[in-house]
Amino acid sequence: MYKSSQERMPIYEALQKYKDTRIVPFDVPGHKQGRGNKELTQFLGESCMQIDVNSMKPLDNLCHPVSVIKEAEQLAAEAFGAKHAFFMVGGTTSSVQAMVMTACKRGDKIIMPRNVHRSAINALVVCGAVPVYVNPGVNKELGIPLGMSYEDVKAAILENPDAKAVLINNPTYYGICSPLKRITELAHEYGMLVLVDEAHGTHFYFHDELPVSAMSVGADMAAVSMHKTGGSLTQSSFLLINNNVGEGYTRQIINLTQTTSGSYLLMSSLDISRKNLALNGKEIFDRVIELASYAREEINKMGGYYAFGKELINGDTIFDFDVTKLSIHTRDIGLAGIEVYDVLRDDYDIQIEFGDIGNVLAIISVGDTDLAIERLISALAETKRRYLKSPSGMLDHEYINPQVAMTPQEAFYADKRSIPIEDSTGYICSEFVMCYPPGIPILAPGERITKEILDYIHYAKMKGCFLTGTEDIHIEHINVVKE
């Protein structure tokens, strides 16, 4: 890439010019550069409100870019080594859904790990594609799902040679990476597209010591959460395409669901953050790796906790590990991850990314300081001192292999009835049940409800996990397919 080109920020520059020209707005939004909503302007600031604008000729149009947005997309593609990059303002959820719907039509098969984010299964509900689930490996000591095994993917491909695509989580929420290059090459041998949910892998593109990125190994599409580790505003994302994936058709798919009123706050944050990563990414992630590695070492010294890392690598289901992820196993101190999550927030004013049944995850970024890391380490040590107890009787796994009885679309739109969740064993689920974050379904539409799953849901509720997905907000009833 040319450094000079990456110094450009076309959307940011166009917005600055717009502000300087003192345009009188007779278009939307109705707050008219903040003048019509004083409280919001005081809260967000005049600079922010002045660039919360609608599409116009000098600022281009996200649905059909021809000038500054188009140029910004080209610079992003160059920075990420892609054929094209789309600015996405509906989060990486919209990027994942666009990938699936670009690759698959109604009835087409798609091979994917079952521990996908709900956005991927939502895409199946919308477009009618049929999932071929590859159950991930499971680390029994940590209780977490792992990556996709090469042999398991190969078996799925051989059993379903008519599948259109393979979708891969890389990395998982916990930092686990699959053998991405080998799976990509295998899928291409059978004429299948490779789609990568890279929501937690933005930084892979900007540091040689981190796991390989989707575009670098020849994957066809990747959904990249710039807001998670790339510095942009929440809800902003890139969708990258490669090889023979058509730019025009992909944009048509995106425009089926993405807003026609793209936020210039989100787009400019992508533009500015891309420049920062392209020019300074190596130094930024040197610092992140240093902070995360120090924290991992100190946490492991105190005992009880296990901040896991590259020692888990096995060349297959844990092909590589993202060392910027501070994933910490908590069960050995007698606390579920969600309980540690709550203690850190309620007692120490520390907000971490998520806690589940056995682990917590702290996201480390360039925005962190040495002092903040020390505060986290101290709070974990205090939590252990105050609450340490025997782990006996604790649930020891996060992932349960599903029994798939119907496609997600068939089950979601089927005739259904609501029954008490404790009476639902044996029925086919017609909706989602999941803990958020991370948003990986415990149950998805079309899966048979088992006693093991109900025990898990009961345990998660008891421990304080935030359960979502059901029509009944209290998760006391569940929609099942009428039989």
GROMACS .gro file of C-alpha atoms in nm:
model
  483
    1MET     CA    1   0.000   0.000   0.000
    2TYR     CA    2   0.108   0.359  -0.061
    3LYS     CA    3   0.142   0.555   0.258
    4SER     CA    4   0.042   0.876   0.082
    5SER     CA    5  -0.292   0.731  -0.028
    6GLN     CA    6  -0.369   0.590   0.316
    7GLU     CA    7  -0.326   0.935   0.467
    8ARG     CA    8  -0.642   1.041   0.283
    9MET     CA    9  -0.981   1.044   0.461
   10PRO     CA   10  -1.230   1.129   0.183
   11ILE     CA   11  -1.549   1.122   0.392
   12TYR     CA   12  -1.393   1.315   0.680
   13GLU     CA   13  -1.252   1.573   0.436
   14ALA     CA   14  -1.591   1.616   0.262
   15LEU     CA   15  -1.764   1.666   0.599
   16GLN     CA   16  -1.509   1.929   0.701
   17LYS     CA   17  -1.575   2.113   0.376
   18TYR     CA   18  -1.951   2.088   0.437
   19LYS     CA   19  -1.907   2.249   0.781
   20ASP     CA   20  -1.688   2.527   0.642
   21THR     CA   21  -1.941   2.626   0.373
   22ARG     CA   22  -2.207   2.706   0.637
   23ILE     CA   23  -2.485   2.534   0.444
   24VAL     CA   24  -2.843   2.629   0.539
   25PRO     CA   25  -3.024   2.294   0.578
   26PHE     CA   26  -3.376   2.239   0.446
   27ASP     CA   27  -3.335   1.862   0.447
   28VAL     CA   28  -3.336   1.592   0.711
   29PRO     CA   29  -3.240   1.531   0.990
   30GLY     CA   30  -3.488   1.762   1.157
   31HIS     CA   31  -3.259   1.877   1.438
   32LYS     CA   32  -3.092   2.103   1.176
   33GLN     CA   33  -2.729   2.074   1.283
   34GLY     CA   34  -2.835   2.050   1.648
   35ARG     CA   35  -3.022   2.380   1.671
   36GLY     CA   36  -3.356   2.204   1.710
   37ASN     CA   37  -3.253   1.982   1.999
   38LYS     CA   38  -3.054   2.173   2.259
   39GLU     CA   39  -3.034   1.892   2.515
   40LEU     CA   40  -2.898   1.646   2.260
   41THR     CA   41  -2.649   1.903   2.133
   42GLN     CA   42  -2.528   1.972   2.487
   43PHE     CA   43  -2.491   1.599   2.542
   44LEU     CA   44  -2.314   1.508   2.215
   45GLY     CA   45  -2.153   1.842   2.126
   46GLU     CA   46  -2.194   2.082   1.836
   47SER     CA   47  -1.919   1.920   1.628
   48CYS     CA   48  -2.102   1.589   1.635
   49MET     CA   49  -2.446   1.734   1.554
   50GLN     CA   50  -2.315   1.947   1.267
   51ILE     CA   51  -2.202   1.638   1.077
   52ASP     CA   52  -2.508   1.426   1.151
   53VAL     CA   53  -2.633   1.492   0.800
   54ASN     CA   54  -2.819   1.321   0.520
   55SER     CA   55  -2.682   1.209   0.184
   56MET     CA   56  -2.628   1.490  -0.068
   57LYS     CA   57  -2.421   1.525  -0.384
   58PRO     CA   58  -2.101   1.655  -0.217
   59LEU     CA   59  -2.121   1.378   0.047
   60ASP     CA   60  -2.215   1.091  -0.184
   61ASN     CA   61  -2.469   0.816  -0.111
   62LEU     CA   62  -2.396   0.492   0.076
   63CYS     CA   63  -2.646   0.290  -0.130
   64HIS     CA   64  -2.481   0.387  -0.460
   65PRO     CA   65  -2.147   0.557  -0.398
   66VAL     CA   66  -1.980   0.740  -0.684
   67SER     CA   67  -1.744   0.991  -0.518
   68VAL     CA   68  -1.613   1.034  -0.163
   69ILE     CA   69  -1.766   0.715  -0.019
   70LYS     CA   70  -1.646   0.518  -0.318
   71GLU     CA   71  -1.294   0.655  -0.272
   72ALA     CA   72  -1.305   0.574   0.101
   73GLU     CA   73  -1.415   0.218   0.020
   74GLN     CA   74  -1.124   0.178  -0.221
   75LEU     CA   75  -0.877   0.297   0.043
   76ALA     CA   76  -1.023   0.053   0.293
   77ALA     CA   77  -0.995  -0.233   0.043
   78GLU     CA   78  -0.630  -0.140  -0.012
   79ALA     CA   79  -0.562  -0.131   0.363
   80PHE     CA   80  -0.719  -0.473   0.420
   81GLY     CA   81  -0.587  -0.642   0.106
   82ALA     CA   82  -0.936  -0.696  -0.039
   83LYS     CA   83  -1.085  -0.651  -0.384
   84HIS     CA   84  -1.347  -0.419  -0.236
   85ALA     CA   85  -1.462  -0.297   0.105
   86PHE     CA   86  -1.817  -0.188   0.187
   87PHE     CA   87  -1.890   0.061   0.464
   88MET     CA   88  -2.153  -0.102   0.689
   89VAL     CA   89  -2.360   0.100   0.936
   90GLY     CA   90  -2.575  -0.185   1.069
   91GLY     CA   91  -2.299  -0.348   1.268
   92THR     CA   92  -2.116  -0.666   1.177
   93THR     CA   93  -2.455  -0.837   1.208
   94SER     CA   94  -2.548  -0.678   0.875
   95SER     CA   95  -2.210  -0.777   0.728
   96VAL     CA   96  -2.254  -1.143   0.826
   97GLN     CA   97  -2.608  -1.147   0.690
   98ALA     CA   98  -2.496  -0.990   0.363
   99MET     CA   99  -2.226  -1.257   0.326
  100VAL     CA  100  -2.471  -1.543   0.372
  101MET     CA  101  -2.735  -1.391   0.145
  102THR     CA  102  -2.481  -1.312  -0.127
  103ALA     CA  103  -2.356  -1.672  -0.128
  104CYS     CA  104  -2.688  -1.855  -0.081
  105LYS     CA  105  -3.044  -1.854  -0.207
  106ARG     CA  106  -3.345  -2.040  -0.070
  107GLY     CA  107  -3.268  -2.411  -0.039
  108ASP     CA  108  -2.893  -2.375  -0.086
  109LYS     CA  109  -2.673  -2.549   0.171
  110ILE     CA  110  -2.411  -2.366   0.374
  111ILE     CA  111  -2.157  -2.540   0.599
  112MET     CA  112  -2.100  -2.357   0.928
  113PRO     CA  113  -2.001  -2.418   1.290
  114ARG     CA  114  -2.301  -2.437   1.521
  115ASN     CA  115  -2.139  -2.186   1.761
  116VAL     CA  116  -2.199  -1.901   1.515
  117HIS     CA  117  -2.331  -1.564   1.618
  118ARG     CA  118  -2.709  -1.533   1.594
  119SER     CA  119  -2.668  -1.303   1.292
  120ALA     CA  120  -2.565  -1.598   1.074
  121ILE     CA  121  -2.869  -1.807   1.170
  122ASN     CA  122  -3.091  -1.499   1.134
  123ALA     CA  123  -2.968  -1.478   0.775
  124LEU     CA  124  -3.086  -1.836   0.721
  125VAL     CA  125  -3.429  -1.744   0.858
  126VAL     CA  126  -3.449  -1.457   0.610
  127CYS     CA  127  -3.310  -1.619   0.294
  128GLY     CA  128  -3.408  -1.983   0.346
  129ALA     CA  129  -3.063  -2.137   0.308
  130VAL     CA  130  -3.010  -2.470   0.482
  131PRO     CA  131  -2.737  -2.505   0.744
  132VAL     CA  132  -2.502  -2.802   0.755
  133TYR     CA  133  -2.365  -2.768   1.106
  134VAL     CA  134  -2.014  -2.874   1.197
  135ASN     CA  135  -2.002  -2.916   1.573
  136PRO     CA  136  -1.690  -2.745   1.706
  137GLY     CA  137  -1.440  -2.918   1.925
  138VAL     CA  138  -1.480  -2.858   2.298
  139ASN     CA  139  -1.210  -2.803   2.557
  140LYS     CA  140  -1.347  -2.996   2.854
  141GLU     CA  141  -1.123  -2.828   3.111
  142LEU     CA  142  -1.233  -2.479   3.009
  143GLY     CA  143  -1.579  -2.582   2.891
  144ILE     CA  144  -1.553  -2.369   2.576
  145PRO     CA  145  -1.626  -2.444   2.210
  146LEU     CA  146  -1.319  -2.437   1.987
  147GLY     CA  147  -1.259  -2.386   1.617
  148MET     CA  148  -1.359  -2.608   1.326
  149SER     CA  149  -1.158  -2.924   1.270
  150TYR     CA  150  -1.020  -2.959   0.917
  151GLU     CA  151  -1.130  -3.325   0.904
  152ASP     CA  152  -1.481  -3.238   1.024
  153VAL     CA  153  -1.514  -2.971   0.755
  154LYS     CA  154  -1.380  -3.213   0.495
  155ALA     CA  155  -1.637  -3.474   0.598
  156ALA     CA  156  -1.915  -3.216   0.573
  157ILE     CA  157  -1.796  -3.110   0.227
  158LEU     CA  158  -1.777  -3.469   0.102
  159GLU     CA  159  -2.126  -3.542   0.237
  160ASN     CA  160  -2.264  -3.218   0.090
  161PRO     CA  161  -2.074  -3.146  -0.231
  162ASP     CA  162  -2.363  -2.927  -0.348
  163ALA     CA  163  -2.310  -2.678  -0.062
  164LYS     CA  164  -2.250  -2.324  -0.184
  165ALA     CA  165  -2.029  -2.195   0.093
  166VAL     CA  166  -1.839  -2.260   0.415
  167LEU     CA  167  -1.869  -2.005   0.696
  168ILE     CA  168  -1.593  -1.988   0.959
  169ASN     CA  169  -1.571  -1.798   1.290
  170ASN     CA  170  -1.217  -1.664   1.309
  171PRO     CA  171  -1.141  -1.592   1.586
  172THR     CA  172  -1.406  -1.705   1.830
  173TYR     CA  173  -1.503  -1.474   2.115
  174TYR     CA  174  -1.239  -1.649   2.328
  175GLY     CA  175  -0.959  -1.591   2.072
  176ILE     CA  176  -0.954  -1.943   1.922
  177CYS     CA  177  -0.864  -1.970   1.553
  178SER     CA  178  -0.942  -2.250   1.306
  179PRO     CA  179  -0.703  -2.377   1.034
  180LEU     CA  180  -0.827  -2.100   0.808
  181LYS     CA  181  -0.585  -2.141   0.517
  182ARG     CA  182  -0.633  -2.520   0.484
  183ILE     CA  183  -1.013  -2.495   0.507
  184THR     CA  184  -1.017  -2.214   0.249
  185GLU     CA  185  -0.807  -2.415   0.004
  186LEU     CA  186  -1.023  -2.724   0.059
  187ALA     CA  187  -1.351  -2.539   0.006
  188HIS     CA  188  -1.217  -2.378  -0.312
  189GLU     CA  189  -1.123  -2.722  -0.448
  190TYR     CA  190  -1.493  -2.808  -0.431
  191GLY     CA  191  -1.611  -2.478  -0.577
  192MET     CA  192  -1.746  -2.337  -0.251
  193LEU     CA  193  -1.716  -1.980  -0.131
  194VAL     CA  194  -1.541  -1.915   0.200
  195LEU     CA  195  -1.711  -1.663   0.430
  196VAL     CA  196  -1.531  -1.553   0.746
  197ASP     CA  197  -1.695  -1.395   1.048
  198GLU     CA  198  -1.397  -1.183   1.153
  199ALA     CA  199  -1.592  -0.971   1.399
  200HIS     CA  200  -1.313  -1.003   1.654
  201GLY     CA  201  -1.021  -1.006   1.410
  202THR     CA  202  -0.979  -0.653   1.274
  203HIS     CA  203  -0.629  -0.635   1.421
  204PHE     CA  204  -0.513  -0.949   1.235
  205TYR     CA  205  -0.466  -0.732   0.926
  206PHE     CA  206  -0.214  -0.501   1.087
  207HIS     CA  207   0.035  -0.714   1.280
  208ASP     CA  208   0.248  -1.004   1.160
  209GLU     CA  209   0.260  -1.175   1.501
  210LEU     CA  210  -0.118  -1.219   1.514
  211PRO     CA  211  -0.314  -1.500   1.343
  212VAL     CA  212  -0.366  -1.485   0.966
  213SER     CA  213  -0.649  -1.274   0.827
  214ALA     CA  214  -0.923  -1.394   0.595
  215MET     CA  215  -0.812  -1.189   0.295
  216SER     CA  216  -0.447  -1.296   0.333
  217VAL     CA  217  -0.537  -1.665   0.288
  218GLY     CA  218  -0.770  -1.607  -0.007
  219ALA     CA  219  -1.113  -1.622   0.157
  220ASP     CA  220  -1.395  -1.481  -0.055
  221MET     CA  221  -1.576  -1.260   0.198
  222ALA     CA  222  -1.510  -1.134   0.551
  223ALA     CA  223  -1.715  -0.939   0.804
  224VAL     CA  224  -1.487  -0.715   1.010
  225SER     CA  225  -1.599  -0.533   1.328
  226MET     CA  226  -1.394  -0.216   1.311
  227HIS     CA  227  -1.566  -0.087   1.622
  228LYS     CA  228  -1.453  -0.380   1.837
  229THR     CA  229  -1.075  -0.355   1.803
  230GLY     CA  230  -1.022  -0.101   1.525
  231GLY     CA  231  -1.124   0.218   1.705
  232SER     CA  232  -1.436   0.323   1.510
  233LEU     CA  233  -1.778   0.401   1.657
  234THR     CA  234  -2.009   0.125   1.779
  235GLN     CA  235  -2.216  -0.027   1.496
  236SER     CA  236  -1.964   0.051   1.222
  237SER     CA  237  -1.815  -0.237   1.024
  238PHE     CA  238  -1.654  -0.340   0.697
  239LEU     CA  239  -1.764  -0.613   0.460
  240LEU     CA  240  -1.466  -0.727   0.253
  241ILE     CA  241  -1.492  -0.919  -0.074
  242ASN     CA  242  -1.227  -1.099  -0.274
  243ASN     CA  243  -1.173  -1.321  -0.578
  244ASN     CA  244  -1.480  -1.353  -0.803
  245VAL     CA  245  -1.743  -1.217  -0.565
  246GLY     CA  246  -1.924  -0.942  -0.756
  247GLU     CA  247  -1.921  -0.592  -0.612
  248GLY     CA  248  -2.248  -0.490  -0.778
  249TYR     CA  249  -2.448  -0.794  -0.669
  250THR     CA  250  -2.309  -0.779  -0.315
  251ARG     CA  251  -2.415  -0.415  -0.289
  252GLN     CA  252  -2.765  -0.510  -0.407
  253ILE     CA  253  -2.782  -0.769  -0.129
  254ILE     CA  254  -2.657  -0.517   0.128
  255ASN     CA  255  -2.921  -0.266   0.013
  256LEU     CA  256  -3.201  -0.516   0.076
  257THR     CA  257  -3.168  -0.458   0.449
  258GLN     CA  258  -2.927  -0.171   0.518
  259THR     CA  259  -3.063   0.178   0.585
  260THR     CA  260  -3.092   0.431   0.302
  261SER     CA  261  -2.994   0.698   0.557
  262GLY     CA  262  -2.637   0.599   0.631
  263SER     CA  263  -2.490   0.772   0.937
  264TYR     CA  264  -2.201   1.001   0.850
  265LEU     CA  265  -2.088   0.979   1.211
  266LEU     CA  266  -2.035   0.604   1.163
  267MET     CA  267  -1.889   0.635   0.813
  268SER     CA  268  -1.641   0.907   0.909
  269SER     CA  269  -1.534   0.700   1.209
  270LEU     CA  270  -1.456   0.411   0.974
  271ASP     CA  271  -1.265   0.644   0.740
  272ILE     CA  272  -1.055   0.795   1.020
  273SER     CA  273  -0.992   0.461   1.194
  274ARG     CA  274  -0.886   0.292   0.871
  275LYS     CA  275  -0.626   0.564   0.818
  276ASN     CA  276  -0.499   0.522   1.174
  277LEU     CA  277  -0.465   0.144   1.144
  278ALA     CA  278  -0.308   0.157   0.798
  279LEU     CA  279  -0.041   0.402   0.909
  280ASN     CA  280   0.009   0.303   1.274
  281GLY     CA  281  -0.139  -0.046   1.315
  282LYS     CA  282   0.189  -0.222   1.390
  283GLU     CA  283   0.273   0.016   1.676
  284ILE     CA  284  -0.084   0.013   1.807
  285PHE     CA  285  -0.103  -0.364   1.832
  286ASP     CA  286   0.252  -0.395   1.964
  287ARG     CA  287   0.119  -0.205   2.262
  288VAL     CA  288  -0.203  -0.410   2.289
  289ILE     CA  289  -0.006  -0.738   2.280
  290GLU     CA  290   0.227  -0.605   2.549
  291LEU     CA  291  -0.062  -0.507   2.780
  292ALA     CA  292  -0.256  -0.831   2.729
  293SER     CA  293   0.054  -1.048   2.776
  294TYR     CA  294   0.146  -0.870   3.099
  295ALA     CA  295  -0.207  -0.908   3.235
  296ARG     CA  296  -0.218  -1.277   3.140
  297GLU     CA  297   0.112  -1.342   3.317
  298GLU     CA  298   0.011  -1.158   3.636
  299ILE     CA  299  -0.332  -1.322   3.656
  300ASN     CA  300  -0.182  -1.669   3.617
  301LYS     CA  301   0.067  -1.595   3.896
  302MET     CA  302  -0.209  -1.536   4.150
  303GLY     CA  303  -0.355  -1.889   4.107
  304GLY     CA  304  -0.719  -1.992   4.093
  305TYR     CA  305  -0.775  -1.814   3.764
  306TYR     CA  306  -0.642  -1.938   3.430
  307ALA     CA  307  -0.582  -1.675   3.164
  308PHE     CA  308  -0.527  -1.905   2.870
  309GLY     CA  309  -0.315  -1.843   2.565
  310LYS     CA  310  -0.096  -1.998   2.296
  311GLU     CA  311  -0.015  -2.303   2.509
  312LEU     CA  312  -0.356  -2.440   2.401
  313ILE     CA  313  -0.260  -2.457   2.032
  314ASN     CA  314  -0.304  -2.808   1.889
  315GLY     CA  315  -0.269  -2.743   1.517
  316ASP     CA  316  -0.635  -2.807   1.438
  317THR     CA  317  -0.936  -2.701   1.649
  318ILE     CA  318  -0.703  -2.451   1.817
  319PHE     CA  319  -0.485  -2.376   1.516
  320ASP     CA  320  -0.380  -2.040   1.658
  321PHE     CA  321  -0.468  -1.806   1.942
  322ASP     CA  322  -0.525  -1.431   1.948
  323VAL     CA  323  -0.298  -1.311   2.229
  324THR     CA  324  -0.477  -0.976   2.250
  325LYS     CA  325  -0.779  -1.157   2.396
  326LEU     CA  326  -0.769  -1.172   2.776
  327SER     CA  327  -0.990  -1.479   2.828
  328ILE     CA  328  -0.991  -1.597   3.190
  329HIS     CA  329  -1.126  -1.925   3.327
  330THR     CA  330  -1.291  -1.865   3.667
  331ARG     CA  331  -1.455  -2.191   3.772
  332ASP     CA  332  -1.163  -2.307   3.988
  333ILE     CA  333  -1.230  -2.026   4.237
  334GLY     CA  334  -1.590  -2.147   4.268
  335LEU     CA  335  -1.745  -1.864   4.066
  336ALA     CA  336  -1.911  -1.867   3.726
  337GLY     CA  337  -1.772  -1.618   3.481
  338ILE     CA  338  -2.094  -1.417   3.494
  339GLU     CA  339  -2.058  -1.391   3.873
  340VAL     CA  340  -1.706  -1.249   3.838
  341TYR     CA  341  -1.841  -1.014   3.570
  342ASP     CA  342  -2.105  -0.885   3.813
  343VAL     CA  343  -1.860  -0.847   4.103
  344LEU     CA  344  -1.614  -0.649   3.890
  345ARG     CA  345  -1.885  -0.411   3.775
  346ASP     CA  346  -2.083  -0.376   4.099
  347ASP     CA  347  -1.796  -0.372   4.350
  348TYR     CA  348  -1.505  -0.231   4.150
  349ASP     CA  349  -1.663  -0.021   3.871
  350ILE     CA  350  -1.488  -0.233   3.607
  351GLN     CA  351  -1.689  -0.324   3.296
  352ILE     CA  352  -1.555  -0.625   3.108
  353GLU     CA  353  -1.684  -0.763   2.780
  354PHE     CA  354  -1.873  -1.066   2.903
  355GLY     CA  355  -1.897  -1.347   3.152
  356ASP     CA  356  -2.045  -1.687   3.082
  357ILE     CA  357  -2.070  -2.009   3.280
  358GLY     CA  358  -1.698  -2.062   3.328
  359ASN     CA  359  -1.505  -1.769   3.182
  360VAL     CA  360  -1.476  -1.393   3.149
  361LEU     CA  361  -1.334  -1.190   2.863
  362ALA     CA  362  -1.164  -0.852   2.897
  363ILE     CA  363  -1.107  -0.666   2.570
  364ILE     CA  364  -0.765  -0.498   2.566
  365SER     CA  365  -0.708  -0.213   2.323
  366VAL     CA  366  -0.478   0.078   2.252
  367GLY     CA  367  -0.712   0.287   2.467
  368ASP     CA  368  -0.606   0.100   2.781
  369THR     CA  369  -0.340   0.222   3.023
  370ASP     CA  370  -0.096   0.048   3.255
  371LEU     CA  371  -0.300   0.181   3.547
  372ALA     CA  372  -0.624   0.034   3.411
  373ILE     CA  373  -0.460  -0.307   3.367
  374GLU     CA  374  -0.326  -0.297   3.723
  375ARG     CA  375  -0.670  -0.205   3.851
  376LEU     CA  376  -0.822  -0.507   3.674
  377ILE     CA  377  -0.555  -0.741   3.811
  378SER     CA  378  -0.604  -0.609   4.164
  379ALA     CA  379  -0.982  -0.640   4.142
  380LEU     CA  380  -0.953  -1.003   4.026
  381ALA     CA  381  -0.718  -1.079   4.317
  382GLU     CA  382  -0.961  -0.919   4.563
  383THR     CA  383  -1.256  -1.105   4.411
  384LYS     CA  384  -1.073  -1.434   4.461
  385ARG     CA  385  -0.981  -1.344   4.820
  386ARG     CA  386  -1.339  -1.248   4.911
  387TYR     CA  387  -1.536  -1.517   4.729
  388LEU     CA  388  -1.312  -1.822   4.690
  389LYS     CA  389  -1.504  -2.147   4.740
  390SER     CA  390  -1.517  -2.504   4.615
  391PRO     CA  391  -1.616  -2.544   4.248
  392SER     CA  392  -1.806  -2.865   4.321
  393GLY     CA  393  -2.151  -2.877   4.165
  394MET     CA  394  -2.074  -2.612   3.902
  395LEU     CA  395  -2.174  -2.666   3.539
  396ASP     CA  396  -1.863  -2.739   3.337
  397HIS     CA  397  -1.948  -2.671   2.973
  398GLU     CA  398  -2.064  -2.389   2.748
  399TYR     CA  399  -2.167  -2.578   2.436
  400ILE     CA  400  -2.427  -2.849   2.376
  401ASN     CA  401  -2.447  -3.027   2.043
  402PRO     CA  402  -2.791  -2.949   1.894
  403GLN     CA  403  -3.043  -3.195   1.750
  404VAL     CA  404  -3.151  -3.029   1.424
  405ALA     CA  405  -3.504  -3.126   1.319
  406MET     CA  406  -3.604  -2.844   1.077
  407THR     CA  407  -3.437  -2.558   0.892
  408PRO     CA  408  -3.430  -2.225   1.079
  409GLN     CA  409  -3.669  -2.062   0.830
  410GLU     CA  410  -3.922  -2.348   0.840
  411ALA     CA  411  -3.927  -2.352   1.219
  412PHE     CA  412  -3.937  -1.975   1.267
  413TYR     CA  413  -4.237  -1.930   1.036
  414ALA     CA  414  -4.415  -2.255   1.127
  415ASP     CA  415  -4.742  -2.267   1.318
  416LYS     CA  416  -4.632  -2.241   1.678
  417ARG     CA  417  -4.759  -2.231   2.030
  418SER     CA  418  -4.619  -2.098   2.356
  419ILE     CA  419  -4.567  -2.344   2.641
  420PRO     CA  420  -4.395  -2.323   2.981
  421ILE     CA  421  -4.025  -2.371   2.920
  422GLU     CA  422  -3.998  -2.641   3.187
  423ASP     CA  423  -4.253  -2.850   2.990
  424SER     CA  424  -4.080  -2.813   2.651
  425THR     CA  425  -3.851  -3.120   2.647
  426GLY     CA  426  -3.884  -3.303   2.316
  427TYR     CA  427  -4.048  -3.017   2.124
  428ILE     CA  428  -3.891  -2.836   1.827
  429CYS     CA  429  -3.792  -2.480   1.917
  430SER     CA  430  -3.936  -2.202   1.699
  431GLU     CA  431  -3.725  -1.913   1.828
  432PHE     CA  432  -3.384  -1.833   1.975
  433VAL     CA  433  -3.257  -1.864   2.330
  434MET     CA  434  -2.911  -1.721   2.399
  435CYS     CA  435  -2.697  -1.540   2.649
  436TYR     CA  436  -2.594  -1.195   2.532
  437PRO     CA  437  -2.312  -1.129   2.504
  438PRO     CA  438  -2.178  -1.324   2.320
  439GLY     CA  439  -2.501  -1.391   2.126
  440ILE     CA  440  -2.430  -1.755   2.035
  441PRO     CA  441  -2.762  -1.943   2.049
  442ILE     CA  442  -2.820  -2.209   2.313
  443LEU     CA  443  -3.125  -2.297   2.104
  444ALA     CA  444  -3.198  -2.189   1.747
  445PRO     CA  445  -3.519  -2.230   1.546
  446GLY     CA  446  -3.553  -2.588   1.424
  447GLU     CA  447  -3.362  -2.754   1.710
  448ARG     CA  448  -3.512  -3.010   1.945
  449ILE     CA  449  -3.527  -2.908   2.308
  450THR     CA  450  -3.354  -3.152   2.544
  451LYS     CA  451  -3.333  -3.184   2.920
  452GLU     CA  452  -2.961  -3.100   2.904
  453ILE     CA  453  -3.039  -2.772   2.727
  454LEU     CA  454  -3.311  -2.684   2.978
  455ASP     CA  455  -3.074  -2.758   3.266
  456TYR     CA  456  -2.820  -2.523   3.107
  457ILE     CA  457  -3.079  -2.246   3.061
  458HIS     CA  458  -3.195  -2.284   3.423
  459TYR     CA  459  -2.833  -2.270   3.547
  460ALA     CA  460  -2.753  -1.966   3.331
  461LYS     CA  461  -3.059  -1.781   3.465
  462MET     CA  462  -2.970  -1.875   3.823
  463LYS     CA  463  -2.615  -1.742   3.781
  464GLY     CA  464  -2.736  -1.413   3.634
  465CYS     CA  465  -2.669  -1.449   3.261
  466PHE     CA  466  -2.868  -1.206   3.046
  467LEU     CA  467  -3.087  -1.434   2.835
  468THR     CA  468  -3.247  -1.304   2.516
  469GLY     CA  469  -3.419  -1.418   2.197
  470THR     CA  470  -3.759  -1.541   2.314
  471GLU     CA  471  -4.088  -1.366   2.255
  472ASP     CA  472  -4.149  -1.395   2.630
  473ILE     CA  473  -3.911  -1.139   2.778
  474HIS     CA  474  -3.899  -1.332   3.108
  475ILE     CA  475  -3.787  -1.659   2.937
  476GLU     CA  476  -4.059  -1.848   3.126
  477HIS     CA  477  -4.242  -1.961   2.811
  478ILE     CA  478  -4.098  -2.074   2.480
  479ASN     CA  479  -4.244  -2.094   2.130
  480VAL     CA  480  -4.243  -2.445   1.987
  481VAL     CA  481  -4.355  -2.584   1.651
  482LYS     CA  482  -4.709  -2.723   1.659
  483GLU     CA  483  -4.701  -3.097   1.605
   0.00000   0.00000   0.00000
